[in-house]
Tab-separated table of C-alpha atoms in Angstrom:
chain	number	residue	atom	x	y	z
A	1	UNK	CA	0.000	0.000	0.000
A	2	UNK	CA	0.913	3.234	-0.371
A	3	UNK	CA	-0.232	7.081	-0.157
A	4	UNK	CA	0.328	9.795	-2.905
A	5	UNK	CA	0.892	12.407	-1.397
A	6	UNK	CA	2.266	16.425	-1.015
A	7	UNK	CA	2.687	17.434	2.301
A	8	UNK	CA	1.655	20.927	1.749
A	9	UNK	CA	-1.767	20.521	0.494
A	10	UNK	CA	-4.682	20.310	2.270
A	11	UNK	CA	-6.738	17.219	1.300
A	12	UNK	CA	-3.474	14.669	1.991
A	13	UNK	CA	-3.341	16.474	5.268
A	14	UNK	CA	-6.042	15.055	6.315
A	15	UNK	CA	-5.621	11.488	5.546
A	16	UNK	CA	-2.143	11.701	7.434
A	17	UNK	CA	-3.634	13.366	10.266
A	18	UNK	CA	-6.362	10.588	10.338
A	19	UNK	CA	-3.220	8.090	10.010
A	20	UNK	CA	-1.223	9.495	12.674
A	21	UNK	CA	-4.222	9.094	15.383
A	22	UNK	CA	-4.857	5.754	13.850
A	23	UNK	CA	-1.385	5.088	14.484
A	24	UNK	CA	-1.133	3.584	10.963
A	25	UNK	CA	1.947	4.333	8.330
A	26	UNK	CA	2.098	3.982	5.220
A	27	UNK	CA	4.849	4.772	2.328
A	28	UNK	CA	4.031	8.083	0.792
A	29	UNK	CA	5.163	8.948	-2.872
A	30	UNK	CA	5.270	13.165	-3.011
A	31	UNK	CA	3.450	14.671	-5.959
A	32	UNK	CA	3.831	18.538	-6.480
A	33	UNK	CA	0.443	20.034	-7.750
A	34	UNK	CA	1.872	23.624	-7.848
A	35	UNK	CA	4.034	22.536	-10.630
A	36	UNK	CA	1.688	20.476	-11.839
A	37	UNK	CA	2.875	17.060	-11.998
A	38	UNK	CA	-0.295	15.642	-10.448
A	39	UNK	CA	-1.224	15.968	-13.997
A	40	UNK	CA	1.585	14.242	-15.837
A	41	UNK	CA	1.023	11.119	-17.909
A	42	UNK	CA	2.750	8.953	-15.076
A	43	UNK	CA	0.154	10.127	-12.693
A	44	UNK	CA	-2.828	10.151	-14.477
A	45	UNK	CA	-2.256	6.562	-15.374
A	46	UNK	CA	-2.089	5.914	-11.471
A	47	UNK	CA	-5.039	8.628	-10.634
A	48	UNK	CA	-6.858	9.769	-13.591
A	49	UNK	CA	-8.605	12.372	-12.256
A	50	UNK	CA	-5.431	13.833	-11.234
A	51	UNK	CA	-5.495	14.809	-7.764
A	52	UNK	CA	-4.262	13.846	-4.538
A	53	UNK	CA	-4.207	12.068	-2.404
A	54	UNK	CA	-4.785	9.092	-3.399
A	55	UNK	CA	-3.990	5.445	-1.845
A	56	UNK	CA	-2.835	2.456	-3.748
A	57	UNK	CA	-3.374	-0.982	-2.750
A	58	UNK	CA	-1.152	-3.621	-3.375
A	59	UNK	CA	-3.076	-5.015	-5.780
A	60	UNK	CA	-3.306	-1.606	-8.063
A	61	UNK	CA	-6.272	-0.952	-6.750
A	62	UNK	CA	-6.824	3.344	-6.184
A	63	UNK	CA	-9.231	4.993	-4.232
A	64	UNK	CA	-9.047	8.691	-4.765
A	65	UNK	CA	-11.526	10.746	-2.503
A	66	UNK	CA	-9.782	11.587	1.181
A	67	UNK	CA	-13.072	10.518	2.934
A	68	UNK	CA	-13.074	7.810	1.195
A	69	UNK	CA	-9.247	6.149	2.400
A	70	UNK	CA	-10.017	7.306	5.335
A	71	UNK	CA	-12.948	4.976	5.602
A	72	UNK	CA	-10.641	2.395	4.385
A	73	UNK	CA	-8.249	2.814	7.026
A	74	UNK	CA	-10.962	2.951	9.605
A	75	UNK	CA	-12.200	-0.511	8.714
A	76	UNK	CA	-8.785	-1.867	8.879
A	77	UNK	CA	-8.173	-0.110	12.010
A	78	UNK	CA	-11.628	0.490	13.612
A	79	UNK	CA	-9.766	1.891	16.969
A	80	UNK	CA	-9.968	4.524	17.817
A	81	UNK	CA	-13.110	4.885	16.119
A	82	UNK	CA	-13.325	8.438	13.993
A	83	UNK	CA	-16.648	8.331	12.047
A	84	UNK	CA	-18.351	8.260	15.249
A	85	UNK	CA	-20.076	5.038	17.356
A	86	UNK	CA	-24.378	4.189	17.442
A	87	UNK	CA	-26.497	5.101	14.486
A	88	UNK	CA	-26.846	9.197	15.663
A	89	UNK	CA	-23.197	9.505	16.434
A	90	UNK	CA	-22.407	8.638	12.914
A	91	UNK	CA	-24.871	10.924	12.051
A	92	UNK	CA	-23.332	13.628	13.709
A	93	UNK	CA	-19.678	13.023	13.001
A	94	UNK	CA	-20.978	12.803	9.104
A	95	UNK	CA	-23.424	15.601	9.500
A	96	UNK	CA	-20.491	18.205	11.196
A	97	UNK	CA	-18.055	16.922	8.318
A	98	UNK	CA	-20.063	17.855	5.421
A	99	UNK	CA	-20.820	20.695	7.119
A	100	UNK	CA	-17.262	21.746	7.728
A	101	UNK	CA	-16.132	20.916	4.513
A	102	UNK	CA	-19.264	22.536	2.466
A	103	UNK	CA	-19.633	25.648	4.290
A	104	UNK	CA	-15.977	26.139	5.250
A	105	UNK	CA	-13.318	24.158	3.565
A	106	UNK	CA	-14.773	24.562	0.110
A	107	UNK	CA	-15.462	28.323	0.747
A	108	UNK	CA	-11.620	28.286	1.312
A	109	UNK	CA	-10.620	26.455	-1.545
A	110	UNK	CA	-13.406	28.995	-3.017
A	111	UNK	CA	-10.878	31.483	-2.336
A	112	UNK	CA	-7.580	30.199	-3.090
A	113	UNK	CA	-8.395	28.461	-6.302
A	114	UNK	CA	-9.483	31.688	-7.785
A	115	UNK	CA	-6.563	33.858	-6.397
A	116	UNK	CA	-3.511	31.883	-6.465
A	117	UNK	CA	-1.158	32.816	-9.476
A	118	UNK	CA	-0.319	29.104	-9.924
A	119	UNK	CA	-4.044	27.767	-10.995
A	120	UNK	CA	-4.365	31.090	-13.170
A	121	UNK	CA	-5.636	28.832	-15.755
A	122	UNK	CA	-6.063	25.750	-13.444
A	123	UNK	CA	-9.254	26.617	-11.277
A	124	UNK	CA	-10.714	23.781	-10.921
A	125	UNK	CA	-8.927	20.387	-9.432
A	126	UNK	CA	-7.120	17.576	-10.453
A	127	UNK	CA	-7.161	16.861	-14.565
A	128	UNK	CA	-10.125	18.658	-15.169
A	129	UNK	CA	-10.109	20.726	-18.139
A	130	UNK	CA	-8.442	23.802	-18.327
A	131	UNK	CA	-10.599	26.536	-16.370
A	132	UNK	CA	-10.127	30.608	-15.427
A	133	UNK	CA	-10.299	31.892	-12.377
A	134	UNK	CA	-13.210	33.951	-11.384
A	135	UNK	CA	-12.370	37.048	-8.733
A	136	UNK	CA	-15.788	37.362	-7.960
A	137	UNK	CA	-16.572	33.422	-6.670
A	138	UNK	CA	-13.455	34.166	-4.548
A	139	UNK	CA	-15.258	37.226	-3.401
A	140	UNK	CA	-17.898	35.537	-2.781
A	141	UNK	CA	-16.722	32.876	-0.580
A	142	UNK	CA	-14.725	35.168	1.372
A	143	UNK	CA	-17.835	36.821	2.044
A	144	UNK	CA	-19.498	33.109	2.659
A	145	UNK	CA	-17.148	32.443	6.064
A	146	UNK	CA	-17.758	34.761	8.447
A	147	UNK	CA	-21.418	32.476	9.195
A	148	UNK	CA	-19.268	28.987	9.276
A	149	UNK	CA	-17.160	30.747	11.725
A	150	UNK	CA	-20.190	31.432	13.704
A	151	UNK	CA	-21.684	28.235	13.328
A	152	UNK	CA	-18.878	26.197	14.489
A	153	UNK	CA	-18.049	28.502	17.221
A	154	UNK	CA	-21.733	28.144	18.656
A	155	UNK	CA	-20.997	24.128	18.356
A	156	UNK	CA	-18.123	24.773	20.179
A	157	UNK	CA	-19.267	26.849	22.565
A	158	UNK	CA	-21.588	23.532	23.648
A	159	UNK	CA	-19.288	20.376	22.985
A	160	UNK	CA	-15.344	19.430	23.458
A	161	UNK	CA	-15.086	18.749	19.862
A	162	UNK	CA	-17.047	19.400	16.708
A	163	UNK	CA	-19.488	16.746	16.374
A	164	UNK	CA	-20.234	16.246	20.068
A	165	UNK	CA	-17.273	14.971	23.398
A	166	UNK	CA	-15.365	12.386	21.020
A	167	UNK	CA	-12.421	13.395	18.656
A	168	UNK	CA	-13.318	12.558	15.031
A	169	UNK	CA	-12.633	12.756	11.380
A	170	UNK	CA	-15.036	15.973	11.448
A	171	UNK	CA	-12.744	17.916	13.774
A	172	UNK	CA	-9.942	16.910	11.460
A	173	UNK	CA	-11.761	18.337	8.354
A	174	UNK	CA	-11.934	21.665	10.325
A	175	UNK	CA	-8.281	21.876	11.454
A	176	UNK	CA	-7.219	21.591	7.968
A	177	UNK	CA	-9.831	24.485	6.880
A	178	UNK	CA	-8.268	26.431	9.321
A	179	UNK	CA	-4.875	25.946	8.113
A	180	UNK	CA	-6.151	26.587	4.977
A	181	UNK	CA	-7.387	29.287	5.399
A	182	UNK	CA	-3.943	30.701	6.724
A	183	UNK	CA	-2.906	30.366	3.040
A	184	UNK	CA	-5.602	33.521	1.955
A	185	UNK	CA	-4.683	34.980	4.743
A	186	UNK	CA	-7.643	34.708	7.180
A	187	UNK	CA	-7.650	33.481	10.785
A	188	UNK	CA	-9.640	32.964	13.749
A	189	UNK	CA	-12.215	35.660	14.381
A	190	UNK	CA	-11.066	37.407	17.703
A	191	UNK	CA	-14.604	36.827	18.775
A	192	UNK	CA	-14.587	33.077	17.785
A	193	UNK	CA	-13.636	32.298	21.619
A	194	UNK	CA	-14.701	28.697	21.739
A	195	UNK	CA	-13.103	27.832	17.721
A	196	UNK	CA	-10.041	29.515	19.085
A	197	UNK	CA	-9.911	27.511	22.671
A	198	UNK	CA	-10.641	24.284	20.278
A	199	UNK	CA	-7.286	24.993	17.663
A	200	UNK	CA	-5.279	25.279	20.572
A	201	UNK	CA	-5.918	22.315	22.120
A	202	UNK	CA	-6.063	20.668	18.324
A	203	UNK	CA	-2.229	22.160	18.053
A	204	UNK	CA	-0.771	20.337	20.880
A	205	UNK	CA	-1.766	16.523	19.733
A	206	UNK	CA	1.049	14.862	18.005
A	207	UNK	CA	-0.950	14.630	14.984
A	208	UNK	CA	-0.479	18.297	14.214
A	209	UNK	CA	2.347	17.526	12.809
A	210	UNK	CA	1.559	15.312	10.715
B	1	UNK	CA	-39.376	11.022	13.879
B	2	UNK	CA	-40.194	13.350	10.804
B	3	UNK	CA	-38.421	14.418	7.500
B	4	UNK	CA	-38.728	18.357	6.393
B	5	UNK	CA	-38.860	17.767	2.360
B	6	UNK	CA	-39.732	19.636	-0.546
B	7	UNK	CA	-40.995	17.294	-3.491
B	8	UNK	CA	-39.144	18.743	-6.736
B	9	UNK	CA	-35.965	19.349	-5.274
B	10	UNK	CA	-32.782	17.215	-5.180
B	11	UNK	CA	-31.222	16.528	-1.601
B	12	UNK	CA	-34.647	15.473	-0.601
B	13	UNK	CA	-35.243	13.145	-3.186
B	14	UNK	CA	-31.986	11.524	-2.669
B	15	UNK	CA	-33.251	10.869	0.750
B	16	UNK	CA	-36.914	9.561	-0.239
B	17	UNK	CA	-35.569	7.230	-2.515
B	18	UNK	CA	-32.781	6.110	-0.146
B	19	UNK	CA	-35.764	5.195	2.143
B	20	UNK	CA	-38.014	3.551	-0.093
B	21	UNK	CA	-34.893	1.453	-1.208
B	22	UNK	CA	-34.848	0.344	2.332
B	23	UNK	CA	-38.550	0.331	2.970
B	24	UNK	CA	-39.232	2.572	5.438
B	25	UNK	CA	-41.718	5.549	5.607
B	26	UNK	CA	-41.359	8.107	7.710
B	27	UNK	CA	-43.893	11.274	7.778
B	28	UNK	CA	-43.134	14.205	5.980
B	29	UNK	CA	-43.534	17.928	6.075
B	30	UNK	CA	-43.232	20.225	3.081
B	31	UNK	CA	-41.492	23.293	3.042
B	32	UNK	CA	-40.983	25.537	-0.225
B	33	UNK	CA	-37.663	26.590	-1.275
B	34	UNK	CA	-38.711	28.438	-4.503
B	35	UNK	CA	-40.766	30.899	-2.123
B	36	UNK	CA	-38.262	31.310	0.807
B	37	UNK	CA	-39.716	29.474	2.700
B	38	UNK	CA	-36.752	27.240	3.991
B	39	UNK	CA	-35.192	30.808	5.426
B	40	UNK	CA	-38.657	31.643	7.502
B	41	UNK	CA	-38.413	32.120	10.946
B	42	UNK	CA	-40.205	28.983	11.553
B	43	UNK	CA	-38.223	26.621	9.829
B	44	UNK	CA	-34.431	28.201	10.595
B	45	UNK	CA	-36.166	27.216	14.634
B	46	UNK	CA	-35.874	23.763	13.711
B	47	UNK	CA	-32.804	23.898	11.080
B	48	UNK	CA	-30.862	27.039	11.284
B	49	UNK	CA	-28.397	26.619	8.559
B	50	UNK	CA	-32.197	26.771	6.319
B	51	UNK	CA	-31.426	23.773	4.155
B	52	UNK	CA	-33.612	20.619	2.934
B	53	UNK	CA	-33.868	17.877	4.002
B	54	UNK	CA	-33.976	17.534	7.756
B	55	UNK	CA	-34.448	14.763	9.904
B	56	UNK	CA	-36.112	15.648	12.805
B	57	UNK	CA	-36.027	12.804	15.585
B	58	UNK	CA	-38.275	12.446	18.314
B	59	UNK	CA	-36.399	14.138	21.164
B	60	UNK	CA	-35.939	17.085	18.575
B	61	UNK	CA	-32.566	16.523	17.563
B	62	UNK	CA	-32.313	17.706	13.922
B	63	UNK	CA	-30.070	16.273	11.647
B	64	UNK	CA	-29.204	18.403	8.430
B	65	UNK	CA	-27.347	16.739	5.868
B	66	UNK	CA	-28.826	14.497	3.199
B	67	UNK	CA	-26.042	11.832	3.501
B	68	UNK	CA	-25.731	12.088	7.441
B	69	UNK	CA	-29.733	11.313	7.274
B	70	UNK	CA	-29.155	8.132	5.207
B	71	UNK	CA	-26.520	7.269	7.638
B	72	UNK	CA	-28.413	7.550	10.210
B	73	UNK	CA	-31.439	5.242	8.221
B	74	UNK	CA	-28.570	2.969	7.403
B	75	UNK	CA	-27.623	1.930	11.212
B	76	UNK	CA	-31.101	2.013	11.966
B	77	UNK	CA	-32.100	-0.403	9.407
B	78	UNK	CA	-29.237	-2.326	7.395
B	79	UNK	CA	-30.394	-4.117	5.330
B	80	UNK	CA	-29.670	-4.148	2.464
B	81	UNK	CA	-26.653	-1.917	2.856
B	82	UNK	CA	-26.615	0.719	0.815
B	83	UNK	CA	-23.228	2.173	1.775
B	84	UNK	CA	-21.336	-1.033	1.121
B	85	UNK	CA	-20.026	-3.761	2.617
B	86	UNK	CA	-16.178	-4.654	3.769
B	87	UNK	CA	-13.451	-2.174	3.903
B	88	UNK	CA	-12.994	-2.122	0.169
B	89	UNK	CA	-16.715	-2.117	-0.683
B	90	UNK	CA	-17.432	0.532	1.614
B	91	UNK	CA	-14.287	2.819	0.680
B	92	UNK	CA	-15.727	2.155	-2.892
B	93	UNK	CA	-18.734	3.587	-2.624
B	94	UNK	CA	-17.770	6.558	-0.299
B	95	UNK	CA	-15.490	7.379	-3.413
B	96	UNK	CA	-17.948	7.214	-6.367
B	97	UNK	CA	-20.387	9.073	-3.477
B	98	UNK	CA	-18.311	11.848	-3.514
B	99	UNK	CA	-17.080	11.944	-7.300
B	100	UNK	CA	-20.542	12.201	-8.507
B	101	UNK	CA	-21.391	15.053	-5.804
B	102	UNK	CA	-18.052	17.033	-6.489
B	103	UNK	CA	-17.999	16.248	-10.636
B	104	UNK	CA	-21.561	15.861	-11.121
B	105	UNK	CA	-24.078	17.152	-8.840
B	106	UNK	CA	-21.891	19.787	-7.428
B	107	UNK	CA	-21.579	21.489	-11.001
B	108	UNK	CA	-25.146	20.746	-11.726
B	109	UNK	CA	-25.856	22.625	-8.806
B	110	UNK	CA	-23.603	25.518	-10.326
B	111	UNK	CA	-25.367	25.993	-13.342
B	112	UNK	CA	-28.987	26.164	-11.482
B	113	UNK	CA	-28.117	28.495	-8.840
B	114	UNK	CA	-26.489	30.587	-10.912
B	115	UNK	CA	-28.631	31.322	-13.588
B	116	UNK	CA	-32.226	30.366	-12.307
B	117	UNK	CA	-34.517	33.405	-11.783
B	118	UNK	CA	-35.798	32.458	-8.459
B	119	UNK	CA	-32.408	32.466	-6.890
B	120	UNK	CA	-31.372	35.793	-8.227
B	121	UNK	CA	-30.142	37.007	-4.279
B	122	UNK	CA	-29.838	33.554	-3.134
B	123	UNK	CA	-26.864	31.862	-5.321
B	124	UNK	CA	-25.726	30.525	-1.778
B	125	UNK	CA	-28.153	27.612	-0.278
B	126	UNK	CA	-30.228	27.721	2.515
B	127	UNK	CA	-30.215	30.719	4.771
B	128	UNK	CA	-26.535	31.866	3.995
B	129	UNK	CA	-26.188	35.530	3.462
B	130	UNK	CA	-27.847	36.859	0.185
B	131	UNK	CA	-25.466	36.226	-2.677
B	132	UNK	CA	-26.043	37.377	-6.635
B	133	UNK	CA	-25.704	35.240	-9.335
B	134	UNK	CA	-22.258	34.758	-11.193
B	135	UNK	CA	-23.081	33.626	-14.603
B	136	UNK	CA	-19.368	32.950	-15.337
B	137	UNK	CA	-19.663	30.366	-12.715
B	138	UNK	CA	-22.575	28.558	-14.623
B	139	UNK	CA	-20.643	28.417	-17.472
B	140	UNK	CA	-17.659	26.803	-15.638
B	141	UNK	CA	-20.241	24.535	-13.963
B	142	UNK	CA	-21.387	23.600	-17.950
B	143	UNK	CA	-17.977	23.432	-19.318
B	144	UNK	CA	-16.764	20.372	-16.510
B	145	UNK	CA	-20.244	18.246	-16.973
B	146	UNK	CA	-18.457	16.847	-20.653
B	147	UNK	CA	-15.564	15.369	-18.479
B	148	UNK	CA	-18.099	13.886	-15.511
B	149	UNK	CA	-20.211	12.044	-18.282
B	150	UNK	CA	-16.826	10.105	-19.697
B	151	UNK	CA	-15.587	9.225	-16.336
B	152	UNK	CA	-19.058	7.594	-15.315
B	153	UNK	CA	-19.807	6.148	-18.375
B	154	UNK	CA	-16.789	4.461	-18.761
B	155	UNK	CA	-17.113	2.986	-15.220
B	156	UNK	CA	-20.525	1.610	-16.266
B	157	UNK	CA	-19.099	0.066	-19.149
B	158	UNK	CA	-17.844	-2.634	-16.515
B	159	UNK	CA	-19.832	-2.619	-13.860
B	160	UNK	CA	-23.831	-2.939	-13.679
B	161	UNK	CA	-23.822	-0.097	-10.931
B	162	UNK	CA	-21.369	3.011	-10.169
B	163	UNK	CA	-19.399	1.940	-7.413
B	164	UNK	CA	-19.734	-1.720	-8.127
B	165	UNK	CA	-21.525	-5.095	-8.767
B	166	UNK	CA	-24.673	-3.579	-5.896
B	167	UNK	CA	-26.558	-0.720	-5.452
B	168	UNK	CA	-25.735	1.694	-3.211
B	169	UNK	CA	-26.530	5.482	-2.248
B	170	UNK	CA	-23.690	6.365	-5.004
B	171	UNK	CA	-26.550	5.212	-7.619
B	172	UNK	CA	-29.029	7.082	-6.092
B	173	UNK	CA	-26.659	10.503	-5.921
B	174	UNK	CA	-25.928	9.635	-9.695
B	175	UNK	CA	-29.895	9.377	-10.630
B	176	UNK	CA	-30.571	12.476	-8.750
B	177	UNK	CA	-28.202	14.389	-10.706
B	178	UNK	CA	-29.144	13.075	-13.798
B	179	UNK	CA	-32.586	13.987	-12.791
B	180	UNK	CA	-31.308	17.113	-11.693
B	181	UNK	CA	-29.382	18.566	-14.829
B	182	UNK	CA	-32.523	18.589	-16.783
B	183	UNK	CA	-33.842	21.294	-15.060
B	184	UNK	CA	-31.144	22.967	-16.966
B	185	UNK	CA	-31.910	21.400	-20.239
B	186	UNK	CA	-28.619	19.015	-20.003
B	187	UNK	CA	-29.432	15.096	-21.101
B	188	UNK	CA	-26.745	12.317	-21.148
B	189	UNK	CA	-24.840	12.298	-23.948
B	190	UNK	CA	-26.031	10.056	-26.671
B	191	UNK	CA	-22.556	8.727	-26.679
B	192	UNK	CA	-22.296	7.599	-22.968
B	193	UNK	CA	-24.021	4.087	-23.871
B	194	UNK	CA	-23.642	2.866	-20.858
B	195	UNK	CA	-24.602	5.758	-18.638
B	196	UNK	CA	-27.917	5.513	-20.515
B	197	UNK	CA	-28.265	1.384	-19.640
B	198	UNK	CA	-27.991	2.503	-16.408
B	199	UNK	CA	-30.520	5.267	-15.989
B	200	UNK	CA	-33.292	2.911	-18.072
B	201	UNK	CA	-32.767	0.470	-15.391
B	202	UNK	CA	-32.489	2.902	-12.400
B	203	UNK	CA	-36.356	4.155	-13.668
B	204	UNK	CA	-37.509	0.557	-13.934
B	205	UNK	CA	-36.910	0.418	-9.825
B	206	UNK	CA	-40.259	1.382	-7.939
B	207	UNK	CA	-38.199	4.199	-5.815
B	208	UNK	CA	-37.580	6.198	-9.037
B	209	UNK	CA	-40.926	7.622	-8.101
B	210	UNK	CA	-40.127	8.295	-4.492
């Protein structure tokens, strides 16, 4: 098995974060999508949709989506368990992550996609056809965060972690956005107490790192 | 237990058919999204982030997310599993889940929010802050649909359903959007063989009416 990866971007983040409090390794390959070799002929015959990460089995089997090997590794490793436990706590942990990622992480990548000189002409991800940027969808998802801010701080202001008192993927979905967000250069509302008390403690598990 | 719907519209339909798939009926309520009514008072009481559906469960928990509901159906009732079976299976269909939302429904999505008249202030779904139309984003939405067709067709072309030999809630997401982009005149390709095969057989099942 093994993971391609780029240790910069966002979506692989997550899967190692989800490794490291699995406790799982696995051999990464790095793939640099700023240069654009996520879209070279050697990867699109492992990946053809061309982005990352993506996990290869030993058998040459790929599964592309980062929700979906993380599922994988959860079934190999079901402990600790980070899609949640009982049918409502897997509603909640899959509820909080579509929220995160819908109304925050894509509103980031909303952002970035649209602003960063190196996808001028690469807007959308992976090998999808060539696409523009538009200024004004970044504009618009800029103006799209300061309500997920709000949202998740109210959660926060109720429960330990996103989806309720148990660590799971969902909080890792929102670390990453946060990071993420770093890259357009917006933090933490001052007023977001609770989000804010929540990164900090997210900061000092090992998996930070990761 | 109770299920805020609105008949024409997509999320809940994925949901209705996802429960008559598994055989269950559970009352509804209708609430109008063409008239605003998803961002009254009364409804943002019971789901503040305004969208459809909702699953509202006895005690009053809501949950707000189309898949989380069918998650939450799925532990409830398993049989027959619609989110697939063993660590492969499962990480399978979480994958072709999520490429037909992001390639597929996802664009789909961009074209009708951004052009339809009814949405003119509310590009943004649910009860996010009024946000105009960007018709440049419909016609990025348009221009990446080509691309979606080809990758699911060609996965059809060897297997009788998207993510596999079995249903799962991947088909249903796929039938949805198909259903979907013809509210903005798009068919499947005459070329895409397969994709057709499939959506003749997906309207022979008795849930295509659900």
């Amino acid at each position: 098995m093994r993971l391609y990866n780029m240790k910069a971007a966002t979506n692989p983040r997550r899967v190692r974060i989800f490794l490291a409090e699995k406790g799982v390794e696995i051999p990464m390959v790095d793939i640099d999508i700023m240069s654009g070799e996520n879209r070279s002929d050697a990867y699109l015959a492992i990946n053809p949709r061309g982005t990352l990460p993506a996990l290869e089995l030993d058998d040459g089997t790929v599964i592309d989506e980062s929700v979906a090997i993380c599922r994988y590794i959860e079934a190999l490793h079901p402990e600790p368990p980070l899609f949640g436990t009982g049918a409502l706590g897997q509603a909640q942990v899959e509820q909080w992550q579509r929220r995160v990622e819908l109304d925050g992480f894509f509103n980031v990548a909303g952002i970035f996609r649209n602003i960063a000189p190196q996808f001028a002409t690469r807007a959308a991800p992976g090998a999808a056809p060539d696409t523009k940027q538009i200024p004004e969808l970044a504009e618009r998802s800029r103006a799209l965060l300061p309500r997920f801010f709000s949202i998740v701080d109210a959660q926060l202001a109720e429960h330990e972690f996103i989806a309720g008192e148990t660590y799971s993927i969902a909080d890792i979905t929102l670390f990453c956005t946060i990071g993420f967000a770093r890259w357009v250069k917006i933090g933490i509302p001052d007023d977001c107490r609770n989000l804010n008390r929540w990164n900090e403690a997210m900061l000092t598990r090992p998996s930070a790192k990761a």
